[in-house]
Amino acid sequence: MIKSTKFFKVIGVVFLLLQVASIIYARFIPERFFCWAPYDEHTHYSINVTIDGQALSKNQIKQRYHYRPEGWETRSIDNVFSMVQQYEDTYGKNDQAKVEIRYNTNGNSEQIWRPTE
């Protein structure tokens, strides 16, 4: 019985240490999925996609990425970039799509992001 109590204590400590390590790691990556902090960024964005010279409609963009084609992102905008980049690297790699995301964070000047090829 004493050995099983020690085992569960060790499991508990390991679990807490893994959580702390995840939080520290998340502070140094742009996506910040595990930061457990209030959302301090508010980004207005718009996704634009052109395939073979034809601009996709907002509905087509929503179907392509399974995400809103424009709106407010209260988490890091890198989450949207990551989602679009993943799609373009996998399912959309043969489409030769021209994608750009126009965004501004916390009211700063507009910027443009494009996926890497």
mmCIF file of N, CA and C in Angstrom, residues 22-76:
data_model
loop_
_atom_site.group_PDB
_atom_site.id
_atom_site.type_symbol
_atom_site.label_atom_id
_atom_site.label_comp_id
_atom_site.label_asym_id
_atom_site.label_seq_id
_atom_site.Cartn_x
_atom_site.Cartn_y
_atom_site.Cartn_z
ATOM 1 N N SER A 22 5.377 22.825 -20.334
ATOM 2 C CA SER A 22 4.564 23.217 -21.489
ATOM 3 C C SER A 22 4.277 24.711 -21.494
ATOM 4 N N ILE A 23 4.005 25.266 -20.342
ATOM 5 C CA ILE A 23 3.726 26.705 -20.245
ATOM 6 C C ILE A 23 4.980 27.506 -20.589
ATOM 7 N N ILE A 24 6.118 27.101 -20.059
ATOM 8 C CA ILE A 24 7.372 27.807 -20.348
ATOM 9 C C ILE A 24 7.690 27.712 -21.837
ATOM 10 N N TYR A 25 7.560 26.528 -22.407
ATOM 11 C CA TYR A 25 7.809 26.340 -23.841
ATOM 12 C C TYR A 25 6.885 27.220 -24.675
ATOM 13 N N ALA A 26 5.618 27.284 -24.301
ATOM 14 C CA ALA A 26 4.632 28.045 -25.068
ATOM 15 C C ALA A 26 4.926 29.537 -25.079
ATOM 16 N N ARG A 27 5.625 30.034 -24.097
ATOM 17 C CA ARG A 27 5.957 31.459 -24.070
ATOM 18 C C ARG A 27 6.939 31.844 -25.174
ATOM 19 N N PHE A 28 7.611 30.865 -25.770
ATOM 20 C CA PHE A 28 8.645 31.153 -26.758
ATOM 21 C C PHE A 28 8.274 30.733 -28.173
ATOM 22 N N ILE A 29 7.027 30.343 -28.405
ATOM 23 C CA ILE A 29 6.572 30.021 -29.753
ATOM 24 C C ILE A 29 5.424 30.957 -30.108
ATOM 25 N N PRO A 30 5.236 31.287 -31.385
ATOM 26 C CA PRO A 30 4.219 32.279 -31.752
ATOM 27 C C PRO A 30 2.777 31.816 -31.523
ATOM 28 N N GLU A 31 2.492 30.523 -31.637
ATOM 29 C CA GLU A 31 1.111 30.061 -31.517
ATOM 30 C C GLU A 31 0.562 30.186 -30.105
ATOM 31 N N ARG A 32 1.376 29.897 -29.118
ATOM 32 C CA ARG A 32 1.031 30.031 -27.704
ATOM 33 C C ARG A 32 -0.251 29.295 -27.311
ATOM 34 N N PHE A 33 -0.366 28.056 -27.703
ATOM 35 C CA PHE A 33 -1.557 27.282 -27.390
ATOM 36 C C PHE A 33 -1.728 27.028 -25.894
ATOM 37 N N PHE A 34 -0.655 26.861 -25.152
ATOM 38 C CA PHE A 34 -0.739 26.435 -23.759
ATOM 39 C C PHE A 34 -0.304 27.496 -22.761
ATOM 40 N N CYS A 35 -0.464 28.753 -23.098
ATOM 41 C CA CYS A 35 0.036 29.810 -22.217
ATOM 42 C C CYS A 35 -0.824 30.026 -20.981
ATOM 43 N N TRP A 36 -2.081 29.728 -21.018
ATOM 44 C CA TRP A 36 -2.983 29.920 -19.894
ATOM 45 C C TRP A 36 -2.975 31.360 -19.413
ATOM 46 N N ALA A 37 -2.904 32.276 -20.341
ATOM 47 C CA ALA A 37 -2.898 33.694 -20.008
ATOM 48 C C ALA A 37 -4.076 34.361 -20.728
ATOM 49 N N PRO A 38 -4.498 35.506 -20.260
ATOM 50 C CA PRO A 38 -5.573 36.200 -20.965
ATOM 51 C C PRO A 38 -5.136 36.553 -22.382
ATOM 52 N N TYR A 39 -6.097 36.569 -23.283
ATOM 53 C CA TYR A 39 -5.797 36.918 -24.668
ATOM 54 C C TYR A 39 -5.508 38.402 -24.730
ATOM 55 N N ASP A 40 -4.271 38.758 -25.008
ATOM 56 C CA ASP A 40 -3.889 40.164 -25.016
ATOM 57 C C ASP A 40 -3.714 40.719 -26.420
ATOM 58 N N GLU A 41 -4.046 39.932 -27.431
ATOM 59 C CA GLU A 41 -3.973 40.392 -28.803
ATOM 60 C C GLU A 41 -5.354 40.277 -29.444
ATOM 61 N N HIS A 42 -5.723 41.305 -30.177
ATOM 62 C CA HIS A 42 -6.968 41.281 -30.935
ATOM 63 C C HIS A 42 -6.619 41.685 -32.354
ATOM 64 N N THR A 43 -6.828 40.764 -33.278
ATOM 65 C CA THR A 43 -6.398 40.971 -34.651
ATOM 66 C C THR A 43 -7.586 40.891 -35.591
ATOM 67 N N HIS A 44 -7.745 41.898 -36.419
ATOM 68 C CA HIS A 44 -8.733 41.853 -37.497
ATOM 69 C C HIS A 44 -8.002 41.330 -38.727
ATOM 70 N N TYR A 45 -8.583 40.327 -39.395
ATOM 71 C CA TYR A 45 -7.912 39.713 -40.534
ATOM 72 C C TYR A 45 -8.898 39.431 -41.656
ATOM 73 N N SER A 46 -8.353 39.247 -42.853
ATOM 74 C CA SER A 46 -9.129 38.871 -44.025
ATOM 75 C C SER A 46 -8.266 37.955 -44.885
ATOM 76 N N ILE A 47 -8.798 36.765 -45.211
ATOM 77 C CA ILE A 47 -8.079 35.794 -46.040
ATOM 78 C C ILE A 47 -8.552 35.955 -47.475
ATOM 79 N N ASN A 48 -7.614 36.098 -48.396
ATOM 80 C CA ASN A 48 -7.929 36.191 -49.821
ATOM 81 C C ASN A 48 -7.180 35.098 -50.557
ATOM 82 N N VAL A 49 -7.887 34.376 -51.446
ATOM 83 C CA VAL A 49 -7.290 33.263 -52.179
ATOM 84 C C VAL A 49 -7.634 33.403 -53.658
ATOM 85 N N THR A 50 -6.635 33.223 -54.509
ATOM 86 C CA THR A 50 -6.830 33.222 -55.962
ATOM 87 C C THR A 50 -6.240 31.931 -56.517
ATOM 88 N N ILE A 51 -7.038 31.226 -57.321
ATOM 89 C CA ILE A 51 -6.577 30.003 -57.975
ATOM 90 C C ILE A 51 -6.837 30.161 -59.466
ATOM 91 N N ASP A 52 -5.805 29.994 -60.270
ATOM 92 C CA ASP A 52 -5.892 30.158 -61.729
ATOM 93 C C ASP A 52 -6.514 31.495 -62.116
ATOM 94 N N GLY A 53 -6.128 32.548 -61.417
ATOM 95 C CA GLY A 53 -6.620 33.884 -61.726
ATOM 96 C C GLY A 53 -8.030 34.173 -61.238
ATOM 97 N N GLN A 54 -8.674 33.207 -60.614
ATOM 98 C CA GLN A 54 -10.050 33.347 -60.137
ATOM 99 C C GLN A 54 -10.056 33.509 -58.615
ATOM 100 N N ALA A 55 -10.586 34.629 -58.134
ATOM 101 C CA ALA A 55 -10.666 34.859 -56.689
ATOM 102 C C ALA A 55 -11.764 33.987 -56.090
ATOM 103 N N LEU A 56 -11.462 33.320 -54.993
ATOM 104 C CA LEU A 56 -12.465 32.505 -54.309
ATOM 105 C C LEU A 56 -13.394 33.411 -53.505
ATOM 106 N N SER A 57 -14.654 33.014 -53.425
ATOM 107 C CA SER A 57 -15.622 33.752 -52.614
ATOM 108 C C SER A 57 -15.353 33.478 -51.142
ATOM 109 N N LYS A 58 -15.958 34.278 -50.288
ATOM 110 C CA LYS A 58 -15.793 34.081 -48.839
ATOM 111 C C LYS A 58 -16.276 32.689 -48.440
ATOM 112 N N ASN A 59 -17.364 32.228 -49.044
ATOM 113 C CA ASN A 59 -17.898 30.904 -48.727
ATOM 114 C C ASN A 59 -16.925 29.802 -49.178
ATOM 115 N N GLN A 60 -16.315 29.963 -50.340
ATOM 116 C CA GLN A 60 -15.346 28.974 -50.814
ATOM 117 C C GLN A 60 -14.111 28.936 -49.910
ATOM 118 N N ILE A 61 -13.689 30.103 -49.440
ATOM 119 C CA ILE A 61 -12.543 30.159 -48.528
ATOM 120 C C ILE A 61 -12.892 29.463 -47.211
ATOM 121 N N LYS A 62 -14.108 29.692 -46.737
ATOM 122 C CA LYS A 62 -14.552 29.035 -45.492
ATOM 123 C C LYS A 62 -14.562 27.519 -45.664
ATOM 124 N N GLN A 63 -15.022 27.040 -46.803
ATOM 125 C CA GLN A 63 -15.028 25.597 -47.062
ATOM 126 C C GLN A 63 -13.609 25.047 -47.206
ATOM 127 N N ARG A 64 -12.722 25.842 -47.777
ATOM 128 C CA ARG A 64 -11.349 25.396 -48.000
ATOM 129 C C ARG A 64 -10.603 25.199 -46.687
ATOM 130 N N TYR A 65 -10.704 26.168 -45.790
ATOM 131 C CA TYR A 65 -9.930 26.117 -44.542
ATOM 132 C C TYR A 65 -10.755 25.707 -43.318
ATOM 133 N N HIS A 66 -12.057 25.588 -43.467
ATOM 134 C CA HIS A 66 -12.945 25.269 -42.346
ATOM 135 C C HIS A 66 -12.769 26.288 -41.222
ATOM 136 N N TYR A 67 -12.683 27.543 -41.635
ATOM 137 C CA TYR A 67 -12.495 28.639 -40.681
ATOM 138 C C TYR A 67 -13.041 29.914 -41.310
ATOM 139 N N ARG A 68 -13.359 30.877 -40.484
ATOM 140 C CA ARG A 68 -13.908 32.150 -40.982
ATOM 141 C C ARG A 68 -12.923 32.826 -41.926
ATOM 142 N N PRO A 69 -13.386 33.299 -43.080
ATOM 143 C CA PRO A 69 -12.474 33.962 -44.012
ATOM 144 C C PRO A 69 -12.093 35.374 -43.591
ATOM 145 N N GLU A 70 -12.838 35.957 -42.685
ATOM 146 C CA GLU A 70 -12.485 37.271 -42.154
ATOM 147 C C GLU A 70 -13.138 37.444 -40.800
ATOM 148 N N GLY A 71 -12.584 38.331 -40.006
ATOM 149 C CA GLY A 71 -13.155 38.577 -38.689
ATOM 150 C C GLY A 71 -12.089 38.958 -37.689
ATOM 151 N N TRP A 72 -12.414 38.745 -36.419
ATOM 152 C CA TRP A 72 -11.524 39.053 -35.302
ATOM 153 C C TRP A 72 -10.949 37.770 -34.755
ATOM 154 N N GLU A 73 -9.666 37.770 -34.521
ATOM 155 C CA GLU A 73 -8.995 36.647 -33.877
ATOM 156 C C GLU A 73 -8.489 37.153 -32.534
ATOM 157 N N THR A 74 -9.011 36.587 -31.463
ATOM 158 C CA THR A 74 -8.624 37.053 -30.131
ATOM 159 C C THR A 74 -7.416 36.309 -29.581
ATOM 160 N N ARG A 75 -6.991 35.272 -30.287
ATOM 161 C CA ARG A 75 -5.753 34.580 -29.916
ATOM 162 C C ARG A 75 -4.644 35.097 -30.819
ATOM 163 N N SER A 76 -3.525 34.488 -30.786
ATOM 164 C CA SER A 76 -2.420 34.886 -31.649
ATOM 165 C C SER A 76 -2.800 34.656 -33.106
#
